[in-house]
Amino acid sequence: MRKSGAPYSGKQITKAGKFLAFGDYNDNSSFNHCFDILVFWRGEHSDSLEEAFSLLQRTVKPIEKDALFAKRLKRYVSIVSKLQRFENMTLKKMQDIGGCRAVVSSEKKVRKIVRELRKSRTFKYPDSRFRYKDYIENPKEDGYRSYHMIGQFPSKDKSLKNIEIQIRTYLQHYWATALEIIDLFTNQSLKTNQGKKEWEDFFKLVGSLFAILDRVPSYHNLSIEDRISGYFIKSEQSEADTGNQLDNLARIIRKLDIVRLFSSFANSLKIVGDELNDHEEAGYILLVIDPDNEQLEYTIFDNRDSVSAQEKYAHQESIAASPHNNLIVALVYTSSIEDVREAYPNFFADSTKFIEHLNTLIHAEKIVKQSAIRRTMSKLF
């Protein structure tokens, strides 16, 4: 039944999702109608997202005051992709149309934040169950690690909307954004397990080895020498064959020329505008990426101008939805616009931090190899 004042019923929202996932895009009238419904339904999550984001910030800041925060309404292309991939998924029941994230320095802090968030009744559903996915304890097959929670937050009509909250470490964040950079620039879909095997192997290995680095106390405050020493201490406590993993990782890095490749992606993307570093306040940024012409354009919106930002976002997405268009459109929010590159490095092809920590593993592999050579030489002489 349609709620009083609501322009679309639940059935219409579900039907629109089915058309956008499997319908005929040449039927412009039906596409425009269904696209409008999707934009409406996504917008209905805006107030709920604000509530979730506020709770996340209040919970995280006492634990890590310099945590990185971000929030977003799911991109059109991501919504449609999810509807296509999961047989029983519907637009009406999708749980992560609105999502926000906190990035912190250690798994220990992730666990503490989760414990605090779970005290809120917003995460307890009527059946008394919590909706969560612990991808740190049980990583995805591709190596993805993070902690996801689904909560119900009030919207402007007082109904409850599902919002996803993610808490991850910086290393997990750098891993996830590096994978998205490769998807963006190589036309793969590693994020949905539809990529080339060598790249899949690479990210799986890095995910496993980054998890060891994440267990090194105060890792981010250490010199590279101390990071490597900490890695060896923690790797000895791991059940995995880390020596073999390092060897395989080094082989893939050489074969795919990964360090140079990431650098070339970053240098190829021409960013139109230079005001990002001059904005310290919170706000929205509309990003339009043209991979074919290697160009990124952006528009900055004040934190109070979210309605205008969403209207421009919907307009750009309708253009990008054309079958012959390769544009990537995203509306992102960050608590400080000058930090947007750190919150969303994937959209800027910025793999600097990922490569920094990958180099820790590269140096560790060289030490292992040199140690093996010395042992062999000592036996010979």
XYZ file of C-alpha atoms in Angstrom:
381
model
C 0.000 0.000 0.000
C 1.268 3.467 -0.884
C 1.898 5.761 2.071
C 0.006 9.040 2.120
C 1.897 11.617 0.070
C 4.372 9.132 -1.404
C 4.544 9.500 -5.214
C 5.495 5.861 -5.807
C 4.394 2.617 -4.208
C 6.690 -0.200 -3.117
C 5.550 -2.245 -6.120
C 6.392 0.591 -8.503
C 9.853 0.929 -6.967
C 10.485 -2.810 -7.325
C 9.192 -2.799 -10.906
C 11.392 0.176 -11.812
C 14.443 -1.654 -10.499
C 13.647 -4.692 -12.637
C 13.325 -2.562 -15.761
C 16.598 -0.719 -15.139
C 18.383 -4.028 -14.602
C 16.879 -6.049 -17.444
C 14.661 -3.787 -19.571
C 15.062 -2.240 -23.014
C 17.007 1.020 -22.688
C 15.876 2.004 -26.183
C 12.428 2.556 -24.670
C 13.259 6.117 -23.627
C 9.914 6.843 -22.010
C 10.039 3.772 -19.752
C 13.706 4.340 -18.957
C 13.168 7.970 -17.950
C 10.181 7.027 -15.786
C 12.038 4.208 -14.029
C 15.158 6.333 -13.636
C 13.076 9.039 -11.938
C 11.696 6.427 -9.537
C 15.210 5.241 -8.684
C 16.351 8.823 -8.057
C 13.312 9.401 -5.842
C 13.865 6.212 -3.838
C 17.556 6.914 -3.427
C 16.773 10.439 -2.251
C 14.401 9.026 0.358
C 17.493 7.661 2.119
C 19.168 11.074 2.475
C 17.868 11.984 5.928
C 18.448 8.450 7.197
C 22.014 8.633 5.908
C 22.566 11.890 7.804
C 21.344 10.233 11.017
C 23.659 7.262 10.493
C 26.628 9.469 9.652
C 26.092 11.578 12.761
C 25.955 8.461 14.954
C 29.100 7.095 13.319
C 31.046 10.308 13.927
C 29.882 10.585 17.547
C 30.957 7.003 18.170
C 34.291 7.026 16.363
C 35.824 10.397 17.285
C 36.356 9.582 20.999
C 38.184 6.417 19.875
C 40.198 7.978 17.020
C 39.808 11.725 16.626
C 41.622 11.805 13.274
C 39.578 9.031 11.663
C 38.634 9.450 8.017
C 34.888 9.725 7.328
C 32.890 9.476 4.122
C 29.287 8.943 3.079
C 27.459 8.379 -0.175
C 24.197 7.483 -1.852
C 24.837 4.469 -4.078
C 25.647 5.250 -7.695
C 23.089 4.365 -10.351
C 25.473 1.977 -12.114
C 26.260 0.214 -8.814
C 22.572 -0.200 -8.006
C 21.828 -1.685 -11.420
C 24.871 -3.974 -11.260
C 23.748 -5.326 -7.900
C 20.222 -5.941 -9.195
C 21.683 -7.878 -12.120
C 24.074 -9.981 -10.010
C 21.696 -11.147 -7.290
C 18.602 -13.028 -8.398
C 16.422 -12.145 -5.407
C 17.609 -8.554 -5.015
C 15.046 -5.767 -5.469
C 15.430 -2.000 -5.494
C 12.911 -1.676 -2.668
C 14.788 -4.069 -0.366
C 18.374 -3.104 -1.185
C 20.105 -2.441 2.138
C 23.053 -0.273 1.103
C 21.507 2.483 -1.017
C 22.782 4.808 1.673
C 26.167 4.116 3.199
C 28.826 5.743 5.349
C 32.302 4.740 6.402
C 34.941 5.334 9.031
C 38.593 4.503 8.413
C 40.804 4.030 11.474
C 44.365 2.985 12.225
C 43.965 -0.548 13.599
C 41.755 -3.621 13.775
C 41.637 -3.169 17.546
C 39.919 0.187 17.079
C 37.556 -1.294 14.485
C 36.435 -3.860 17.072
C 35.982 -1.212 19.749
C 33.858 0.936 17.431
C 31.715 -2.054 16.490
C 31.104 -2.854 20.164
C 30.012 0.727 20.815
C 27.747 0.891 17.752
C 26.029 -2.359 18.658
C 24.816 -0.750 21.870
C 22.512 1.420 19.756
C 19.048 -0.012 19.169
C 19.174 1.244 15.577
C 21.136 -1.912 14.729
C 18.709 -4.277 16.408
C 15.890 -5.429 14.150
C 12.439 -6.551 15.360
C 13.593 -10.186 15.312
C 16.358 -9.147 17.788
C 19.050 -10.016 15.269
C 21.929 -7.818 14.143
C 22.581 -7.461 10.409
C 26.339 -7.516 9.921
C 29.138 -8.971 7.814
C 32.524 -9.438 9.426
C 34.795 -9.487 6.391
C 37.836 -9.034 8.631
C 37.351 -12.341 10.421
C 35.999 -13.942 7.236
C 37.440 -12.099 4.202
C 35.720 -12.233 0.843
C 37.225 -14.622 -1.671
C 38.963 -11.736 -3.456
C 40.747 -10.623 -0.272
C 38.370 -7.795 0.698
C 38.330 -6.972 4.414
C 36.043 -4.612 6.313
C 33.254 -4.711 8.899
C 29.734 -3.962 7.639
C 26.654 -3.218 9.742
C 23.096 -2.483 8.647
C 21.004 -0.170 10.802
C 17.530 1.340 10.511
C 17.418 5.126 10.664
C 14.450 7.528 10.444
C 13.764 9.341 7.177
C 11.880 12.587 6.626
C 8.520 10.774 6.626
C 9.501 9.052 9.915
C 9.733 5.637 8.264
C 12.913 3.645 8.848
C 15.407 3.155 6.038
C 18.298 0.692 5.948
C 21.741 2.299 5.954
C 25.028 0.430 5.721
C 27.938 1.436 7.939
C 31.460 0.247 7.134
C 34.402 0.366 9.505
C 37.803 -0.506 8.096
C 41.495 0.068 8.703
C 43.619 2.330 6.523
C 45.366 -0.672 4.962
C 42.003 -2.250 4.144
C 40.925 1.094 2.672
C 44.024 1.421 0.486
C 43.549 -2.167 -0.722
C 39.894 -1.602 -1.666
C 40.544 1.648 -3.502
C 43.522 0.196 -5.397
C 41.300 -2.608 -6.657
C 38.740 -0.060 -7.861
C 41.485 1.875 -9.681
C 42.415 -1.270 -11.616
C 38.756 -1.907 -12.435
C 38.393 1.678 -13.633
C 41.465 1.776 -15.883
C 41.598 -1.792 -17.200
C 37.879 -2.423 -17.816
C 37.855 -5.357 -15.431
C 35.361 -6.097 -12.680
C 37.533 -7.487 -9.908
C 35.069 -6.087 -7.388
C 32.459 -8.557 -8.639
C 34.921 -11.442 -9.140
C 35.029 -11.004 -12.916
C 38.646 -10.042 -13.440
C 41.819 -11.528 -14.871
C 43.298 -14.318 -12.771
C 46.697 -12.702 -12.226
C 45.074 -9.544 -10.912
C 42.757 -11.604 -8.724
C 45.776 -13.487 -7.349
C 47.616 -10.215 -6.762
C 44.862 -8.629 -4.690
C 44.193 -11.826 -2.770
C 47.875 -12.040 -1.806
C 48.118 -8.367 -0.890
C 44.950 -8.601 1.199
C 46.413 -11.489 3.178
C 49.793 -9.805 3.677
C 48.277 -6.406 4.534
C 46.304 -8.221 7.250
C 49.637 -9.181 8.835
C 50.870 -5.581 8.631
C 47.623 -4.500 10.299
C 48.578 -6.549 13.364
C 51.884 -4.701 13.846
C 51.438 -2.354 16.861
C 51.492 1.359 15.921
C 52.295 0.326 12.342
C 51.512 3.707 10.767
C 53.884 5.536 13.132
C 56.881 3.309 12.338
C 59.788 3.729 9.943
C 59.893 1.308 7.013
C 62.656 -0.645 8.773
C 60.522 -1.077 11.885
C 57.475 -1.921 9.760
C 59.440 -4.722 8.110
C 60.708 -5.982 11.474
C 57.162 -5.932 12.809
C 55.968 -7.783 9.729
C 58.472 -10.608 10.283
C 57.485 -10.921 13.947
C 53.783 -11.123 13.110
C 54.292 -13.383 10.084
C 55.977 -15.956 12.323
C 52.774 -16.033 14.371
C 50.669 -16.565 11.244
C 49.598 -20.003 10.043
C 49.972 -18.919 6.413
C 53.063 -19.696 4.347
C 54.067 -16.038 4.187
C 57.463 -16.735 2.620
C 55.828 -18.404 -0.353
C 53.192 -15.660 -0.495
C 55.887 -12.976 -0.669
C 57.662 -14.870 -3.432
C 54.449 -15.203 -5.459
C 53.623 -11.546 -4.873
C 57.046 -10.402 -6.108
C 56.672 -12.553 -9.221
C 53.271 -11.022 -10.086
C 54.503 -7.484 -9.377
C 57.386 -7.980 -11.821
C 55.256 -9.645 -14.480
C 52.473 -7.041 -14.450
C 54.885 -4.160 -13.756
C 52.450 -3.089 -11.079
C 54.276 -0.180 -9.447
C 54.869 1.549 -12.785
C 51.314 0.778 -13.916
C 49.692 2.410 -10.888
C 51.941 5.433 -11.350
C 50.950 5.751 -15.004
C 47.249 5.705 -14.086
C 47.747 8.515 -11.580
C 49.747 10.611 -14.046
C 47.329 10.034 -16.920
C 44.217 11.466 -15.255
C 43.903 15.161 -15.999
C 42.052 16.808 -13.103
C 40.081 19.888 -14.159
C 40.274 22.450 -11.355
C 42.721 23.251 -8.599
C 40.601 24.427 -5.658
C 40.400 21.161 -3.709
C 43.267 21.995 -1.383
C 41.734 25.400 -0.599
C 38.551 23.999 0.981
C 38.849 22.792 4.553
C 35.121 22.706 5.299
C 32.809 19.732 4.850
C 30.909 19.370 1.617
C 29.802 17.400 -1.433
C 31.805 16.909 -4.598
C 30.246 15.824 -7.877
C 32.844 13.860 -9.844
C 32.552 13.133 -13.564
C 35.305 10.858 -14.869
C 35.887 10.277 -18.569
C 38.279 7.281 -18.777
C 38.423 7.439 -22.571
C 39.814 10.987 -22.502
C 41.575 10.471 -19.147
C 39.853 13.437 -17.544
C 38.162 14.154 -14.222
C 35.910 17.156 -13.678
C 34.445 18.109 -10.334
C 31.953 20.540 -8.829
C 32.035 21.490 -5.148
C 28.815 21.986 -3.180
C 28.500 23.493 0.258
C 27.428 21.125 3.028
C 24.064 22.941 3.211
C 23.424 22.562 -0.517
C 22.774 18.808 -0.603
C 19.495 19.119 -2.556
C 21.158 20.966 -5.440
C 24.039 18.487 -5.356
C 21.660 15.538 -5.695
C 19.761 17.198 -8.546
C 22.980 17.765 -10.502
C 24.062 14.220 -9.627
C 20.862 12.736 -11.063
C 21.230 14.828 -14.229
C 24.811 13.675 -14.836
C 23.852 10.052 -14.138
C 21.054 10.181 -16.700
C 23.657 11.264 -19.270
C 26.109 8.567 -18.182
C 23.387 5.886 -18.375
C 23.452 6.008 -22.182
C 24.617 2.620 -23.574
C 27.304 4.371 -25.638
C 28.618 6.486 -22.770
C 31.595 5.469 -20.654
C 31.379 8.282 -18.088
C 31.673 7.508 -14.386
C 29.640 9.771 -12.120
C 29.804 9.941 -8.334
C 28.531 12.310 -5.667
C 30.777 11.995 -2.643
C 30.851 13.662 0.744
C 33.780 14.230 3.014
C 34.151 16.004 6.335
C 36.919 18.102 4.771
C 37.017 18.684 1.023
C 40.800 18.914 0.995
C 40.812 15.303 2.271
C 38.628 13.990 -0.560
C 41.618 12.381 -2.305
C 42.331 10.355 0.815
C 38.684 9.403 1.314
C 38.158 8.483 -2.362
C 41.610 7.877 -3.918
C 40.063 5.504 -6.454
C 38.293 8.353 -8.269
C 41.574 10.288 -8.517
C 43.627 7.225 -9.533
C 45.739 7.981 -6.461
C 47.476 4.797 -5.339
C 50.285 6.570 -3.442
C 49.437 5.099 -0.041
C 48.770 1.643 -1.463
C 52.176 1.603 -3.181
C 53.863 2.858 -0.003
C 52.674 -0.192 1.934
C 53.170 -2.522 -1.018
C 56.813 -1.408 -0.979
C 57.071 -2.605 2.623
C 56.220 -6.092 1.365
C 58.597 -5.757 -1.595
C 61.463 -4.882 0.777
C 60.499 -7.761 3.069
C 60.644 -10.182 0.115
C 64.137 -8.954 -0.796
C 65.326 -9.526 2.773
C 63.910 -13.063 2.741
C 65.651 -13.768 -0.575
C 68.978 -12.323 0.603
C 68.759 -14.347 3.810
C 68.140 -17.523 1.795
C 71.166 -16.772 -0.410
C 73.380 -16.237 2.636
C 72.232 -19.527 4.152
C 72.983 -21.342 0.903
C 76.424 -19.738 0.622
C 77.305 -20.597 4.230
C 76.545 -24.258 3.513
C 78.765 -24.231 0.422
C 81.715 -22.590 2.114
